[in-house]
Short mmCIF file of C-alpha atoms in Angstrom, two decimals:
data_model
loop_
_atom_site.label_atom_id
_atom_site.label_comp_id
_atom_site.label_asym_id
_atom_site.label_seq_id
_atom_site.Cartn_x
_atom_site.Cartn_y
_atom_site.Cartn_z
CA MET A 1 -20.33 -34.96 -39.38
CA ALA A 2 -20.59 -32.43 -36.55
CA ARG A 3 -17.35 -31.53 -34.85
CA LEU A 4 -17.20 -32.43 -31.18
CA PRO A 5 -16.26 -29.60 -28.80
CA ASP A 6 -12.68 -29.59 -27.58
CA ILE A 7 -13.46 -30.41 -23.96
CA ARG A 8 -9.83 -30.97 -23.08
CA GLY A 9 -8.87 -27.62 -24.58
CA SER A 10 -11.58 -25.79 -22.65
CA GLU A 11 -10.45 -27.46 -19.43
CA LEU A 12 -6.86 -26.34 -20.08
CA ALA A 13 -8.07 -22.79 -20.78
CA ARG A 14 -10.12 -22.76 -17.58
CA SER A 15 -7.17 -24.12 -15.63
CA GLY A 16 -4.90 -21.47 -17.16
CA THR A 17 -7.35 -18.71 -16.20
CA MET A 18 -7.46 -19.96 -12.60
CA GLU A 19 -3.66 -20.08 -12.52
CA ILE A 20 -3.32 -16.53 -13.80
CA THR A 21 -5.88 -15.34 -11.24
CA GLY A 22 -3.91 -17.09 -8.50
CA VAL A 23 -0.60 -15.54 -9.59
CA LEU A 24 -2.14 -12.05 -9.75
CA ALA A 25 -3.52 -12.54 -6.22
CA ALA A 26 -0.06 -13.61 -5.03
CA ILE A 27 1.56 -10.56 -6.63
CA LEU A 28 -1.00 -8.28 -4.94
CA SER A 29 -0.37 -10.06 -1.64
CA SER A 30 3.40 -9.58 -1.96
CA ALA A 31 2.97 -5.95 -3.01
CA PHE A 32 0.96 -5.14 0.12
CA GLY A 33 3.39 -7.27 2.11
CA GLY A 34 6.12 -4.82 1.16
CA THR A 35 4.20 -2.02 2.88
CA ALA A 36 4.19 -4.07 6.10
CA VAL A 37 7.91 -3.36 6.40
CA GLY A 38 7.24 0.38 6.63
CA ALA A 39 4.40 -0.04 9.16
CA THR A 40 6.52 -2.42 11.25
CA ARG A 41 9.48 -0.02 11.23
CA TYR A 42 7.13 2.77 12.37
CA LEU A 43 6.01 0.70 15.39
CA ALA A 44 9.40 -0.86 16.18
CA GLY A 45 10.49 2.05 18.35
CA THR A 46 7.62 1.43 20.76
CA LEU A 47 6.73 -2.26 20.48
CA ASP A 48 9.03 -5.27 20.35
CA PRO A 49 8.75 -7.74 17.42
CA LEU A 50 6.71 -10.32 19.36
CA VAL A 51 4.08 -7.75 20.32
CA ILE A 52 3.90 -6.49 16.73
CA GLY A 53 3.43 -10.08 15.52
CA ALA A 54 0.73 -10.77 18.10
CA VAL A 55 -1.13 -7.58 17.15
CA ARG A 56 -0.82 -8.28 13.44
CA PHE A 57 -1.93 -11.89 13.51
CA GLY A 58 -4.32 -11.60 16.45
CA GLY A 59 -6.14 -8.72 14.78
CA GLY A 60 -5.99 -10.48 11.42
CA PHE A 61 -7.55 -13.60 12.94
CA LEU A 62 -10.47 -11.60 14.39
CA VAL A 63 -11.14 -9.96 11.01
CA LEU A 64 -10.96 -13.21 9.04
CA ALA A 65 -13.02 -15.17 11.57
CA ALA A 66 -15.74 -12.51 11.50
CA VAL A 67 -15.83 -12.54 7.68
CA ALA A 68 -15.89 -16.36 7.55
CA LEU A 69 -18.78 -16.52 10.04
CA TRP A 70 -20.69 -13.81 8.16
CA ARG A 71 -20.21 -15.63 4.85
CA ARG A 72 -20.93 -19.01 6.47
CA ASP A 73 -17.83 -20.46 4.82
CA ARG A 74 -16.85 -24.08 5.26
CA TRP A 75 -14.32 -24.43 8.10
CA PRO A 76 -11.65 -27.17 8.12
CA PRO A 77 -13.13 -30.56 9.07
CA LYS A 78 -12.06 -32.09 12.38
CA SER A 79 -9.79 -34.51 10.54
CA ASP A 80 -7.79 -31.49 9.27
CA TRP A 81 -7.54 -29.58 12.55
CA LEU A 82 -4.15 -31.03 13.49
CA GLY A 83 -2.61 -30.41 10.05
CA THR A 84 -4.12 -26.94 9.64
CA GLY A 85 -3.02 -25.99 13.16
CA ALA A 86 0.51 -27.26 12.53
CA LEU A 87 0.72 -25.20 9.34
CA GLY A 88 -0.53 -22.18 11.26
CA LEU A 89 2.12 -22.70 13.93
CA LEU A 90 4.76 -23.02 11.20
CA PHE A 91 3.75 -19.92 9.23
CA PHE A 92 2.21 -17.59 11.81
CA GLY A 93 4.27 -18.69 14.81
CA LEU A 94 7.75 -19.88 13.84
CA PHE A 95 8.11 -17.84 10.65
CA PRO A 96 7.75 -14.37 12.26
CA VAL A 97 10.09 -15.35 15.11
CA LEU A 98 12.79 -16.41 12.64
CA PHE A 99 12.10 -13.39 10.42
CA ASN A 100 12.36 -10.86 13.24
CA GLY A 101 15.34 -12.70 14.75
CA ALA A 102 17.16 -12.55 11.42
CA LEU A 103 16.90 -8.75 11.31
CA VAL A 104 18.67 -8.55 14.67
CA TYR A 105 21.86 -9.79 12.98
CA THR A 106 21.58 -8.76 9.35
CA THR A 107 20.40 -5.74 7.37
CA ALA A 108 16.94 -5.37 5.87
CA ALA A 109 18.41 -5.52 2.35
CA ARG A 110 20.36 -8.74 2.97
CA GLY A 111 17.32 -10.19 4.73
CA ALA A 112 15.12 -9.39 1.73
CA LEU A 113 17.59 -11.07 -0.61
CA ALA A 114 17.73 -14.15 1.64
CA LEU A 115 13.93 -14.27 1.71
CA SER A 116 13.86 -14.16 -2.09
CA THR A 117 15.20 -17.74 -2.03
CA LEU A 118 11.59 -18.74 -1.24
CA PRO A 119 10.71 -19.70 -4.85
CA LEU A 120 13.77 -21.97 -5.13
CA LEU A 121 13.05 -23.58 -1.77
CA THR A 122 9.39 -24.04 -2.70
CA MET A 123 10.36 -25.59 -6.01
CA LEU A 124 12.78 -27.95 -4.25
CA ALA A 125 10.22 -28.97 -1.60
CA ALA A 126 7.50 -29.49 -4.21
CA ALA A 127 9.83 -31.63 -6.32
CA VAL A 128 10.99 -33.77 -3.37
CA LEU A 129 7.39 -34.32 -2.25
CA ARG A 130 6.35 -35.02 -5.88
CA ILE A 131 3.74 -32.28 -5.88
CA GLU A 132 5.14 -30.10 -8.68
CA PRO A 133 7.91 -31.09 -11.12
CA PRO A 134 10.48 -28.36 -11.85
CA THR A 135 10.85 -27.07 -15.40
CA ILE A 136 13.52 -25.05 -17.18
CA ARG A 137 11.04 -22.20 -17.61
CA LYS A 138 10.29 -21.95 -13.91
CA ILE A 139 13.93 -22.23 -12.88
CA VAL A 140 15.00 -19.47 -15.29
CA GLY A 141 12.09 -17.24 -14.25
CA VAL A 142 12.86 -17.68 -10.54
CA LEU A 143 16.57 -16.91 -11.03
CA ILE A 144 15.80 -13.76 -13.05
CA ALA A 145 13.36 -12.57 -10.39
CA MET A 146 15.96 -13.17 -7.66
CA ALA A 147 18.54 -11.26 -9.70
CA GLY A 148 16.04 -8.41 -9.98
CA VAL A 149 15.76 -8.30 -6.18
CA ALA A 150 19.56 -8.12 -5.88
CA VAL A 151 19.75 -5.29 -8.43
CA ALA A 152 16.90 -3.34 -6.80
CA LEU A 153 18.59 -3.53 -3.40
CA GLY A 154 21.84 -2.37 -5.02
CA THR A 155 24.56 -0.98 -2.77
CA SER A 156 22.49 -1.72 0.36
CA LEU A 157 23.82 -5.27 0.15
CA MET A 158 27.41 -4.10 0.56
CA THR A 159 27.08 -3.02 4.17
CA ALA A 160 26.74 -5.78 6.75
CA PRO A 161 27.30 -6.16 10.50
CA PRO A 162 29.94 -8.67 11.70
CA ASP A 163 27.42 -11.47 12.37
CA ALA A 164 25.28 -10.87 9.29
CA TRP A 165 25.68 -14.48 8.20
CA ARG A 166 23.68 -15.58 11.26
CA GLY A 167 20.79 -13.39 10.21
CA ASP A 168 21.05 -14.57 6.61
CA LEU A 169 20.78 -18.20 7.73
CA LEU A 170 17.82 -17.41 9.98
CA MET A 171 16.06 -15.69 7.08
CA VAL A 172 16.66 -18.67 4.80
CA ALA A 173 15.21 -20.87 7.57
CA ALA A 174 12.17 -18.56 7.67
CA ALA A 175 11.83 -18.86 3.90
CA PHE A 176 11.99 -22.65 4.21
CA CYS A 177 9.09 -22.56 6.73
CA MET A 178 7.09 -20.55 4.22
CA ALA A 179 8.04 -22.96 1.41
CA LEU A 180 6.70 -25.91 3.39
CA TYR A 181 3.51 -23.96 4.10
CA ASN A 182 3.09 -23.30 0.37
CA VAL A 183 3.52 -26.95 -0.56
CA TRP A 184 1.49 -28.53 2.24
CA SER A 185 -1.44 -26.10 2.18
CA ARG A 186 -2.99 -27.08 -1.12
CA PRO A 187 -4.54 -30.44 -0.04
CA PHE A 188 -6.23 -28.71 2.92
CA LEU A 189 -7.51 -25.88 0.71
CA SER A 190 -9.31 -28.46 -1.43
CA ARG A 191 -11.49 -29.29 1.59
CA THR A 192 -12.18 -25.82 2.98
CA ALA A 193 -12.48 -22.19 1.90
CA PRO A 194 -9.40 -19.91 1.94
CA ILE A 195 -10.71 -17.45 4.57
CA PRO A 196 -11.46 -19.98 7.36
CA PHE A 197 -8.31 -21.95 6.47
CA VAL A 198 -6.14 -18.88 7.01
CA ALA A 199 -8.17 -17.80 10.05
CA PHE A 200 -7.70 -21.19 11.72
CA GLY A 201 -3.94 -21.25 11.21
CA MET A 202 -3.50 -17.57 12.01
CA GLY A 203 -5.44 -18.05 15.23
CA VAL A 204 -3.07 -20.83 16.32
CA GLY A 205 -0.02 -18.70 15.55
CA ALA A 206 -1.51 -15.63 17.28
CA VAL A 207 -2.24 -17.62 20.44
CA CYS A 208 1.34 -18.91 20.61
CA LEU A 209 2.80 -15.43 20.09
CA SER A 210 0.40 -13.94 22.64
CA VAL A 211 1.46 -16.47 25.27
CA LEU A 212 5.08 -15.38 24.79
CA VAL A 213 4.09 -11.70 24.98
CA VAL A 214 2.00 -12.17 28.13
CA SER A 215 4.88 -13.98 29.82
CA ASN A 216 7.04 -10.83 29.65
CA GLY A 217 4.27 -8.26 30.06
CA GLY A 218 4.65 -6.94 26.52
CA PHE A 219 0.99 -6.02 26.00
CA ALA A 220 1.30 -3.26 28.60
CA ARG A 221 3.19 -1.24 25.99
CA LEU A 222 0.02 -0.93 23.89
CA ALA A 223 -1.21 1.70 26.33
CA THR A 224 1.62 4.01 25.23
CA LEU A 225 0.63 4.03 21.54
CA SER A 226 -0.35 7.32 19.93
CA ALA A 227 -3.31 7.67 17.53
CA PRO A 228 -1.10 7.35 14.40
CA GLN A 229 0.52 4.24 15.89
CA TRP A 230 -2.90 2.71 16.52
CA ILE A 231 -3.74 3.40 12.86
CA ALA A 232 -0.51 1.66 11.82
CA SER A 233 -1.42 -1.28 14.09
CA ALA A 234 -4.88 -1.50 12.53
CA TYR A 235 -3.30 -1.40 9.06
CA LEU A 236 -0.98 -4.28 10.00
CA ALA A 237 -3.90 -6.35 11.32
CA ILE A 238 -6.48 -5.68 8.61
CA ILE A 239 -4.39 -5.28 5.44
CA CYS A 240 -1.05 -6.93 6.28
CA GLY A 241 -2.62 -9.61 8.46
CA ALA A 242 -6.06 -10.56 7.19
CA PHE A 243 -6.07 -9.35 3.58
CA ILE A 244 -2.64 -10.37 2.27
CA PHE A 245 -2.70 -13.85 3.81
CA PHE A 246 -6.19 -14.48 2.48
CA LEU A 247 -4.86 -13.52 -0.96
CA TRP A 248 -1.91 -15.90 -0.46
CA ALA A 249 -4.20 -18.84 0.38
CA PHE A 250 -6.50 -17.86 -2.49
CA ALA A 251 -3.46 -18.00 -4.78
CA LEU A 252 -2.27 -21.38 -3.45
CA GLU A 253 -5.72 -22.79 -4.13
CA ARG A 254 -5.49 -21.85 -7.82
CA ALA A 255 -1.81 -21.87 -8.84
CA SER A 256 1.14 -24.15 -8.23
CA PRO A 257 3.30 -23.48 -5.13
CA THR A 258 6.33 -22.31 -7.14
CA LEU A 259 4.33 -19.83 -9.24
CA VAL A 260 2.82 -18.37 -6.06
CA ALA A 261 6.19 -18.23 -4.31
CA VAL A 262 7.98 -16.40 -7.14
CA SER A 263 5.74 -13.39 -6.51
CA VAL A 264 7.57 -12.78 -3.21
CA ALA A 265 10.26 -11.06 -5.29
CA VAL A 266 7.82 -8.14 -5.58
CA ASN A 267 7.92 -7.63 -1.79
CA PRO A 268 11.31 -5.87 -1.37
CA VAL A 269 10.70 -3.84 -4.52
CA THR A 270 7.39 -2.48 -3.21
CA ALA A 271 9.06 -1.85 0.14
CA SER A 272 11.62 0.31 -1.70
CA ILE A 273 8.84 2.12 -3.58
CA PHE A 274 7.10 2.69 -0.23
CA GLY A 275 10.29 4.31 1.02
CA VAL A 276 10.41 6.57 -2.04
CA VAL A 277 6.77 7.68 -1.73
CA PHE A 278 6.38 8.01 2.04
CA LEU A 279 9.90 8.33 3.43
CA GLY A 280 11.36 10.68 0.82
CA GLU A 281 14.03 8.24 -0.39
CA GLN A 282 15.54 8.74 -3.85
CA VAL A 283 14.45 6.79 -6.94
CA SER A 284 17.50 4.92 -8.24
CA ALA A 285 18.23 3.30 -11.58
CA ASN A 286 18.81 0.06 -9.68
CA LEU A 287 15.23 0.11 -8.41
CA ILE A 288 13.79 0.58 -11.91
CA VAL A 289 16.01 -2.09 -13.49
CA GLY A 290 15.32 -4.45 -10.60
CA LEU A 291 11.55 -3.97 -10.91
CA VAL A 292 11.68 -4.74 -14.64
CA ALA A 293 13.76 -7.87 -13.98
CA VAL A 294 11.39 -9.06 -11.25
CA LEU A 295 8.36 -8.63 -13.50
CA ALA A 296 10.18 -10.36 -16.37
CA GLY A 297 11.13 -13.28 -14.13
CA ILE A 298 7.55 -13.67 -12.93
CA GLY A 299 6.32 -13.48 -16.51
CA ILE A 300 8.70 -16.23 -17.63
CA ALA A 301 7.96 -18.47 -14.65
CA THR A 302 4.21 -18.13 -15.08
CA GLY A 303 4.24 -18.91 -18.79
CA ALA A 304 4.09 -15.61 -20.67
CA ALA A 305 7.14 -16.72 -22.66
CA GLU A 306 5.55 -20.10 -23.27
CA ARG A 307 2.57 -18.46 -24.94
CA LEU A 308 5.07 -16.66 -27.17
CA SER A 309 6.56 -20.08 -28.12
CA LEU A 310 9.88 -19.35 -26.42
CA TRP A 311 9.77 -22.50 -24.28
CA PRO A 312 8.49 -25.32 -26.55
CA ASP A 313 9.72 -28.05 -24.18
CA ASP A 314 7.31 -26.94 -21.45
CA ARG A 315 4.43 -26.47 -23.86
CA GLN A 316 4.86 -29.90 -25.42
CA SER A 317 5.19 -31.55 -22.03
CA ARG A 318 1.90 -29.98 -20.99
CA ARG A 319 0.21 -31.33 -24.10
CA ARG A 320 1.48 -34.81 -23.36
CA GLN A 321 -0.04 -34.78 -19.89
CA PRO A 322 -3.03 -37.14 -19.61
#
């Protein structure tokens, strides 16, 4: 008697491949996101945070919209305009305001550590909304990745201004906005392509930021930019605006919200590496140990340990799923 093909096994393998692709896209997005810190710091002496956000997301919207129109991608249906716009306002409007406001009170290192709570907040939101059940493997992986961030930042966490706690809370609030975006985006991504989905939301956020900038005449400062500063602005718009957020939506379409969110731990590490390469900062043992811990945490959370039979409870639960 001929043996029937293992259809269920092939579906699991295909699903696993999509998940791995999504996680790799999220890691690449977070890695490039770390370089945005350096570009933003370079422009901060000339432009205020709102102008930088408007340039980044406004330029990113124009790039993504042009690509989506050229590819003739499927845009969000009218029934999704309100939800997609609200997510755009949350992620590309409120998030950068909270993020930039946090850095007024706290240090960049403490802010990065506060932002690394994103995977835990995403896991909590996904569990409450019954979108993704938490597992021991994911919890352990997330905690190890967060510990890696703390180690990589090292002694930078020790110094803090008097009101640093205000900034820390604002950064956690920013992370919570991003967590909700991660969890609520997936249903919309099932009905549209990632590029127009991000373009639509980014356009809403860019418009809101631009209104605030116009109200205080902030765009007039663009005339004072030098050629290198225009290059940095273009980098923020094209790479740190269009490219990394397309990768993030691409990842959310293929992997669970928590597995995508855990990659944010790479962000402060790549920011530190950027400082070493371009700003002449010293390579520390903390950075190396932290990077190893972050990669280990991501590996555990995404199932590398499961394939090595270290987490049989998760593997068996997956097999029992209908």
